[in-house]
XYZ file of C-alpha atoms in Angstrom:
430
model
C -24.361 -10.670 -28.604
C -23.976 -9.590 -25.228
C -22.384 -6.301 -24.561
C -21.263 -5.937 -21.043
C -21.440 -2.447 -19.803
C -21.518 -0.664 -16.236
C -23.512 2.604 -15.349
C -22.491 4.645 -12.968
C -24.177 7.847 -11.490
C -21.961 10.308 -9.601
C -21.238 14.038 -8.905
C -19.067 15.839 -11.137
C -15.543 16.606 -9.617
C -15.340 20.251 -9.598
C -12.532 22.437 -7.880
C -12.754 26.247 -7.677
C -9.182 27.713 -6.097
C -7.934 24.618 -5.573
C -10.840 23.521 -3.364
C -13.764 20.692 -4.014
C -16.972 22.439 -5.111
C -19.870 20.728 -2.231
C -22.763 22.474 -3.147
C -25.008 21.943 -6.419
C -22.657 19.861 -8.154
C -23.900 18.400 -11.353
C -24.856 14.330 -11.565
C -23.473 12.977 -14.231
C -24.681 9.470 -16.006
C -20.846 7.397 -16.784
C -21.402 4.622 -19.160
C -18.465 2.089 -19.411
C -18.460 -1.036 -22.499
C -15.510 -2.436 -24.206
C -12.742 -0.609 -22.922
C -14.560 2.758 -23.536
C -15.940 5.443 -21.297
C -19.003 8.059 -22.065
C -20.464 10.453 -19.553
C -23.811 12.247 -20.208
C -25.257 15.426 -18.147
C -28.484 14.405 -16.631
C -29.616 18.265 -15.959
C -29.613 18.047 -12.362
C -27.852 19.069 -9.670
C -27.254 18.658 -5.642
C -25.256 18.837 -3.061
C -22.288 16.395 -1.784
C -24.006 16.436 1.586
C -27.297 15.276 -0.295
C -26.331 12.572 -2.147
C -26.015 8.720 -1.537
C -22.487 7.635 -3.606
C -23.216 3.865 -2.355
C -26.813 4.178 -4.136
C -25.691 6.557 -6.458
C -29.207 8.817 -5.826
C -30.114 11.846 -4.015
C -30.845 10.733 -0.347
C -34.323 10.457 0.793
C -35.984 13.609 1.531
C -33.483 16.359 0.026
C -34.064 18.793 -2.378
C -31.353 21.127 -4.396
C -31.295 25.013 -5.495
C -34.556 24.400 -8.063
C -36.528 22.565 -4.936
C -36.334 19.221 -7.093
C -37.189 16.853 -4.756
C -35.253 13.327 -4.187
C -38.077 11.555 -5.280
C -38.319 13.867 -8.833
C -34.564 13.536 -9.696
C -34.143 9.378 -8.519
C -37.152 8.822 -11.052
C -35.641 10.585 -13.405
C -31.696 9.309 -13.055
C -34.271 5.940 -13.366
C -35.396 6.655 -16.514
C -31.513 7.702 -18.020
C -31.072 4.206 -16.637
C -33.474 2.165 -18.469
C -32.847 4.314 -21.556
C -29.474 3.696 -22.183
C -30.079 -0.192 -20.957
C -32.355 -0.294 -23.740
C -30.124 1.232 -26.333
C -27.780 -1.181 -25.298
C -30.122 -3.985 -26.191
C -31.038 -2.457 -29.168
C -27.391 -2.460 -30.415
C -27.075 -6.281 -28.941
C -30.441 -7.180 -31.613
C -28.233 -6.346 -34.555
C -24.920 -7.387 -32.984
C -23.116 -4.058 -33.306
C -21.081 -2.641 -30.609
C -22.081 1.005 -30.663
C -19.306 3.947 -30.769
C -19.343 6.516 -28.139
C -21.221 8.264 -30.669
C -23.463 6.341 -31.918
C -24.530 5.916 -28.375
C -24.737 9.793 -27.715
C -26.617 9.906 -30.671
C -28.918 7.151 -29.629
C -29.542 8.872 -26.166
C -29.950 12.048 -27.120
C -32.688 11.195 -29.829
C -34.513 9.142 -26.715
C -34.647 12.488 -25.017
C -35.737 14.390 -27.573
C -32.085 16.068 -27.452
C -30.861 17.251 -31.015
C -28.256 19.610 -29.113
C -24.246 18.287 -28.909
C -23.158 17.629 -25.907
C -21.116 20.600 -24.473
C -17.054 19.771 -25.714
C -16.150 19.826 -22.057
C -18.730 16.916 -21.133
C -16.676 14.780 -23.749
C -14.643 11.770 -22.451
C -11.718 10.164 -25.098
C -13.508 7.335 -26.308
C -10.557 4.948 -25.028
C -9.205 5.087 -22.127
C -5.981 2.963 -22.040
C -5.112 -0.206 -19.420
C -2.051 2.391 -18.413
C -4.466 5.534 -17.913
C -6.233 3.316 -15.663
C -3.785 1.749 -13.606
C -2.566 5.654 -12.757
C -5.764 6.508 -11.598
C -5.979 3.624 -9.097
C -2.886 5.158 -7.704
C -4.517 8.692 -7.691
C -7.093 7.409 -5.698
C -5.925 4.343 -3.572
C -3.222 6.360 -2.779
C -5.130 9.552 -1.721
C -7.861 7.296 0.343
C -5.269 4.953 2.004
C -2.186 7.513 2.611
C 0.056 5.658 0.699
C 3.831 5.999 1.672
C 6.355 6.765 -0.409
C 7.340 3.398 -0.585
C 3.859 1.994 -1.345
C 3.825 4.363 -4.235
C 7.310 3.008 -5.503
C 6.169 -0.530 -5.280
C 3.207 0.361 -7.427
C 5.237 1.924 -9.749
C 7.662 -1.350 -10.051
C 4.213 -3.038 -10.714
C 3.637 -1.491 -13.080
C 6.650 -0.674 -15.158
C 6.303 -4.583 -14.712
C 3.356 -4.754 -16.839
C 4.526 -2.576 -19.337
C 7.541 -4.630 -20.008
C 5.411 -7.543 -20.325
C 2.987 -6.177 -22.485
C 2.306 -2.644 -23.635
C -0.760 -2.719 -25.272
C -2.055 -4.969 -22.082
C -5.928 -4.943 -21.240
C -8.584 -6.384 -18.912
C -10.183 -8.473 -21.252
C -6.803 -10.270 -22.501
C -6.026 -11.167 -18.526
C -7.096 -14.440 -18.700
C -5.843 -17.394 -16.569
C -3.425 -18.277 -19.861
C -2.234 -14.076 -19.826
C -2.018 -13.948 -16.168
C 0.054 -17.646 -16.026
C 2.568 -15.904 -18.435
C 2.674 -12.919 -16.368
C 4.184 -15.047 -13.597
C 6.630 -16.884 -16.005
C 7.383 -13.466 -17.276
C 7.923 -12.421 -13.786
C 10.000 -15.231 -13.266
C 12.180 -16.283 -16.124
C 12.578 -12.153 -17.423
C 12.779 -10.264 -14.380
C 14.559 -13.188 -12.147
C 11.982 -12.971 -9.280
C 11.898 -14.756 -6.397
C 8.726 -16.771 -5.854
C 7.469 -14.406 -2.547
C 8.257 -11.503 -4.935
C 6.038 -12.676 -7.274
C 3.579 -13.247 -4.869
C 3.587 -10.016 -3.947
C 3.233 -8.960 -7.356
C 0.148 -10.692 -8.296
C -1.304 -9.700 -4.447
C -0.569 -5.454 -5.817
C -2.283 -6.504 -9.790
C -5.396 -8.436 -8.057
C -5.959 -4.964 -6.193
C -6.047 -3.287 -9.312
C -7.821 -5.412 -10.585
C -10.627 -5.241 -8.009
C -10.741 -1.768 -8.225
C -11.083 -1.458 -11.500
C -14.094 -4.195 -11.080
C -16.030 -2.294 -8.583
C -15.419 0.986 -10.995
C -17.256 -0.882 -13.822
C -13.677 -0.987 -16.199
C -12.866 -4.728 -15.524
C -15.777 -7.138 -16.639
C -13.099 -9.998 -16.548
C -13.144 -12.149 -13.427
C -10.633 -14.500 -14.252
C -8.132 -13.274 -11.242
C -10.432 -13.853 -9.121
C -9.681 -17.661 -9.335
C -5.844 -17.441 -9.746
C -3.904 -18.736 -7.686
C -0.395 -19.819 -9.011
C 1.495 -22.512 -6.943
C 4.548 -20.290 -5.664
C 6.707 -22.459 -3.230
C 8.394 -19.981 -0.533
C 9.633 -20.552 2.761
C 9.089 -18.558 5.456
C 11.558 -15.125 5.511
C 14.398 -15.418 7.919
C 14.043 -13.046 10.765
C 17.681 -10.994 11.287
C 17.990 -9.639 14.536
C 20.644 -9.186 17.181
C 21.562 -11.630 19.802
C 22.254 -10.548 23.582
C 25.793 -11.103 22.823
C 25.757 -9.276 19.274
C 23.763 -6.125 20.887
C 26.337 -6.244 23.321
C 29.341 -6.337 21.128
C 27.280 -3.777 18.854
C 26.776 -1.169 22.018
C 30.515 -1.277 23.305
C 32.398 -1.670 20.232
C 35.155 1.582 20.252
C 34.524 3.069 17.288
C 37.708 4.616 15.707
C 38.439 8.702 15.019
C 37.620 8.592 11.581
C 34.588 6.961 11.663
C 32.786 9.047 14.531
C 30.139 9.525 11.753
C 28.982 5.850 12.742
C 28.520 7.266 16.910
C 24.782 8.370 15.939
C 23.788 5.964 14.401
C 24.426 3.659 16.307
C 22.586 5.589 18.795
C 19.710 5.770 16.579
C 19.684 1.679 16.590
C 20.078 1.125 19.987
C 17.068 3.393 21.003
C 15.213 1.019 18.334
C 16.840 -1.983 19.598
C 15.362 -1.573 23.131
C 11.986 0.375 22.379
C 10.611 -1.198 19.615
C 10.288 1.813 17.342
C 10.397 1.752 13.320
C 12.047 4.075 11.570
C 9.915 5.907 10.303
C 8.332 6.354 14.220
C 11.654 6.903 15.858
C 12.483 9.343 12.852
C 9.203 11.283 13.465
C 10.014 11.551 17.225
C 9.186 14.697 18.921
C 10.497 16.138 22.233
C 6.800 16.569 23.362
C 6.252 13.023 22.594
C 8.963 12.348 25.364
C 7.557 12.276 29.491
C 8.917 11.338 32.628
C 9.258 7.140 32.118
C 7.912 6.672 28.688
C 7.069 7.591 25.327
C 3.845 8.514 23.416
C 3.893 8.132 20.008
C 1.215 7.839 16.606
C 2.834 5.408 14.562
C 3.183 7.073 10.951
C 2.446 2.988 9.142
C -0.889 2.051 11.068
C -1.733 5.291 13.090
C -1.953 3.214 16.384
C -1.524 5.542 19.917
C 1.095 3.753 21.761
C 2.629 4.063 25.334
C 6.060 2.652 25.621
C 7.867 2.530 28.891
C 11.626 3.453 28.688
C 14.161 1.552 30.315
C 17.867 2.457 31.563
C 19.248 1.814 27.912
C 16.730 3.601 25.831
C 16.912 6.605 28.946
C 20.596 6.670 28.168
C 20.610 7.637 25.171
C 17.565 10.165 25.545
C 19.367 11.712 27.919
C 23.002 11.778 25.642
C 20.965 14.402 23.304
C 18.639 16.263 25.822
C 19.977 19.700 25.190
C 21.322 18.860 21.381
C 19.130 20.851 19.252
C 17.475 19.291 16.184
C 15.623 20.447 13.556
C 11.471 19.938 13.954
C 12.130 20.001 17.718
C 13.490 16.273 17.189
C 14.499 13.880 19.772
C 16.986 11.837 18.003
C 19.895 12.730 15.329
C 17.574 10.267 12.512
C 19.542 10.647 8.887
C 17.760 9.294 5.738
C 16.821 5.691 6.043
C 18.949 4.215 3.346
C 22.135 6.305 4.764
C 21.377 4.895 7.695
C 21.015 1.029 6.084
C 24.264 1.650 4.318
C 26.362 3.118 7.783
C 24.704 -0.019 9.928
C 26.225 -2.480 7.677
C 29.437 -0.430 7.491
C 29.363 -0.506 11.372
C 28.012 -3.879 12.194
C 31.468 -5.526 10.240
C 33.436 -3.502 12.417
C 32.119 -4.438 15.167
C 32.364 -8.424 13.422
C 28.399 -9.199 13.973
C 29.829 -11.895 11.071
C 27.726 -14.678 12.269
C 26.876 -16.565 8.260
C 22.931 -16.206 7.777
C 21.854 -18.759 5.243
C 18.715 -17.712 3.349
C 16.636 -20.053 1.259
C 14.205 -18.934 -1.232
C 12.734 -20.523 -4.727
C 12.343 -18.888 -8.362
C 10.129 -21.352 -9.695
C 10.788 -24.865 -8.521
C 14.493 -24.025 -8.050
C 15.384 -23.858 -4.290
C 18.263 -21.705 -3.742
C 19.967 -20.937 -0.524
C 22.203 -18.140 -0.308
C 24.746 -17.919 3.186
C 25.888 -14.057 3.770
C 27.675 -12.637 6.851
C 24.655 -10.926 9.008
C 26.521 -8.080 9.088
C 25.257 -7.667 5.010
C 22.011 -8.088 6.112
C 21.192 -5.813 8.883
C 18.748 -2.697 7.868
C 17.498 -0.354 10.556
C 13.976 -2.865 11.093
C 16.231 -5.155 12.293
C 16.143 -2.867 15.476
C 12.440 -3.602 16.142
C 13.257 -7.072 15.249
C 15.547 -7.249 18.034
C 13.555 -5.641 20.656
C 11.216 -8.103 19.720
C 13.071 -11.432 19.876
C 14.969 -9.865 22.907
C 11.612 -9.710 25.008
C 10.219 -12.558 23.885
C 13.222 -14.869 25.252
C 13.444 -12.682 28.527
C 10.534 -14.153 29.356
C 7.994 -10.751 29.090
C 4.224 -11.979 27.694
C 3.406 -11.577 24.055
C 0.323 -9.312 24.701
C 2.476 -7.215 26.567
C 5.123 -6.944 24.171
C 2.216 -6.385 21.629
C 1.176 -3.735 23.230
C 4.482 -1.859 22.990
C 4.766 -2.886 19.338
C 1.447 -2.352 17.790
C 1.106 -5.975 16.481
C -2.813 -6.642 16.567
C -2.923 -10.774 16.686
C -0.789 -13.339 17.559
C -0.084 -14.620 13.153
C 2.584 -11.276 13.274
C 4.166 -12.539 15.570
C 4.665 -16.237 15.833
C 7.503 -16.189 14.011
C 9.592 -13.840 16.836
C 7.625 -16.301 19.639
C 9.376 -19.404 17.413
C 12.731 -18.062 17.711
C 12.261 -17.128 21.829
C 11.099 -20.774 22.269
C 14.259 -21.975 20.217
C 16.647 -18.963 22.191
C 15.087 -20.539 25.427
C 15.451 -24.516 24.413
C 19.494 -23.889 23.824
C 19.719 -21.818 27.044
C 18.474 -25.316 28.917
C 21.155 -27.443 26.628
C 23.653 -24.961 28.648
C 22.783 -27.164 31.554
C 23.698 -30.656 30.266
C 27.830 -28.758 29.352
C 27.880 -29.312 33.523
């Protein structure tokens, strides 16, 4: 019998009014086998600044409070090491898969420990595949700075996997469990194939997390890969002639509620801004011929020049006051979905948008009025494909929009080459 197990050596997590405890923080010995978790004291202690998490020992040359050197307390973490690894093989001999306490038992006797460990030290013995999955989000999401709607599409992951299977674990996630996970996605929750794809891409990230934190011994994702036929997501944006029938369109008395937003899309529509950035903008982010701005989704420092349009409207609301010193009147960004589309039919941006997309080997394709379709990224979208087919360079328009290689955006430079080739057809109607 072989009884794979991790063992990992960290610093306790200890808060004291709210705040991480850096200095002489215990070292605890965490022993993960079978779906089970143990942790041990080791006696010693250090601080955060003195110890190595990647090598999981006290860095070369420190000592703590006692004046234990590095060298005393890496020997000894050592030993704990090859102790337990022994106990392990021990248990393998007579092909018995220890409990938690048989193996505290087993350790402590080693030591020459008779003594309980303290009740506080004491992990549950099983920690469940949902217990888990919520401390990947703890931390993923605290290390990464998660948005609110990264967190929701974790949480439709895994309400996902509950519905599939409640009492799921790493070991059953075989290539058989993780090919009915994708039928499940499929034939029970009526997923499109790129959904799906995206749904296995959020479970393989658990699933190397919970790899490199010694709970996943099972490797079998590491090989999936499900044949998903998709096509490539159609790009809405706003023609010329749509933008223009979209800016001058006389919105009626009763639906003046539309005026701001509108505003709101434009200003995206001819900067390049996402929501969330043009919702974040600040008055100080605002000088003489351009803006400066720290996008909220990748943190990049952008300049963007402004140009008569986006001045326009700038200027409409320089002495409106908003709250948070904000530039623009921004309302919540599904209001704001729900009012474009609203407006958009008014103004008849009707043009039929067929879609096509598979579930399974079924190709569906799906024609809706743009109108339906239009959501406030459609505004970068347009700046985008507007540029593009003006003529302006890619890097340059990169530079305005973040984008960091040219795979983001071939598919806008596909549809300026196409905007372009129909321009020159014009030519032949002489």
């Amino acid at each position: 019998m072989n009884i794979k197990r991790n063992i990992i050596f960290s610093l306790e997590n200890r808060k004291k009014n709210s705040q991480a405890i850096v200095e002489n923080v215990p070292i605890r010995m965490r022993v993960i086998y079978n779906g089970q978790r143990i942790e041990f004291t080791t006696g010693y202690r250090i601080d955060v600044a003195k110890w190595d998490a990647d090598k999981q020992r006290v860095k070369n040359g420190c000592t703590n409070k006692l004046k234990q050197t590095s060298a005393e307390i890496n020997a000894d973490l050592l030993k704990y090491y090859a102790d337990i690894q022994d106990i392990f093989k021990e248990f393998e001999v007579t092909d018995v898969i220890p409990t938690t306490e048989q193996l505290k038992t087993a350790l402590n006797n080693r030591l020459n420990k008779n003594v309980p460990q303290e009740p506080e030290q004491q992990e549950a013995p099983t920690i469940s595949f949902r217990d888990i999955f919520d401390e990947f989000v703890r931390e993923c999401g605290s290390q990464n700075n998660w948005t609110d709607s990264t967190y929701e599409k974790f949480a439709a992951t895994k309400r996902h996997l509950e519905n599939f299977d409640a009492n799921l674990t790493f070991e059953a996630l075989n290539e058989n469990k993780l090919t009915e996970y994708v039928n499940f996605l499929r034939d029970k929750k009526n997923l499109r194939n790129s959904t799906i794809g995206k749904q296995m891409g959020f479970l393989k990230w658990f699933l190397r997390w919970g790899k490199k934190k010694g709970y996943n011994n099972n490797i079998a994702f590491e090989t999936f890969a499900p044949k998903l036929k998709t096509t490539q997501k159609k790009v809405i944006f706003l023609t010329w002639a749509e933008l223009t029938a979209l800016r001058e369109y006389q919105i009626p008395e009763t639906k003046k509620y539309l005026d701001r937003v509108r505003d709101v899309f434009l200003f995206q529509c001819f900067t390049g801004l996402r929501y969330s950035d043009v919702f974040n903008l600040r008055r100080s982010d605002v000088k003489k011929n351009h803006i400066e701005v720290t996008t909220v989704k990748t943190a990049d420092s952008l300049i963007i020049e402004l140009n008569n349009h986006s001045k326009t409207i700038l200027d409409k609301y320089k002495d409106v006051h908003f709250e948070h010193d904000k530039v623009l009147p921004v309302i919540t960004n599904q209001k704001m979905n729900d009012y474009l589309k609203e407006l958009a039919e008014l103004a008849e941006i009707n043009e039929p948008v067929r879609e096509t997309y598979y579930r399974g080997n079924q190709r569906i394709d799906e024609i809706t009025p743009k109108y339906a379709l239009l959501g406030t990224h459609a505004g970068r979208r347009t700046f985008i494909c507007n540029a593009l087919s003006l003529g302006i360079p890619a890097q340059v328009v990169m530079k305005w929009t973040g984008h960091s290689d040219y795979k983001a955006m071939k598919p806008y430079i596909d549809i300026a080459d196409d905007i372009r080739a129909n321009a020159m057809d014009k030519f032949n109607q002489l």
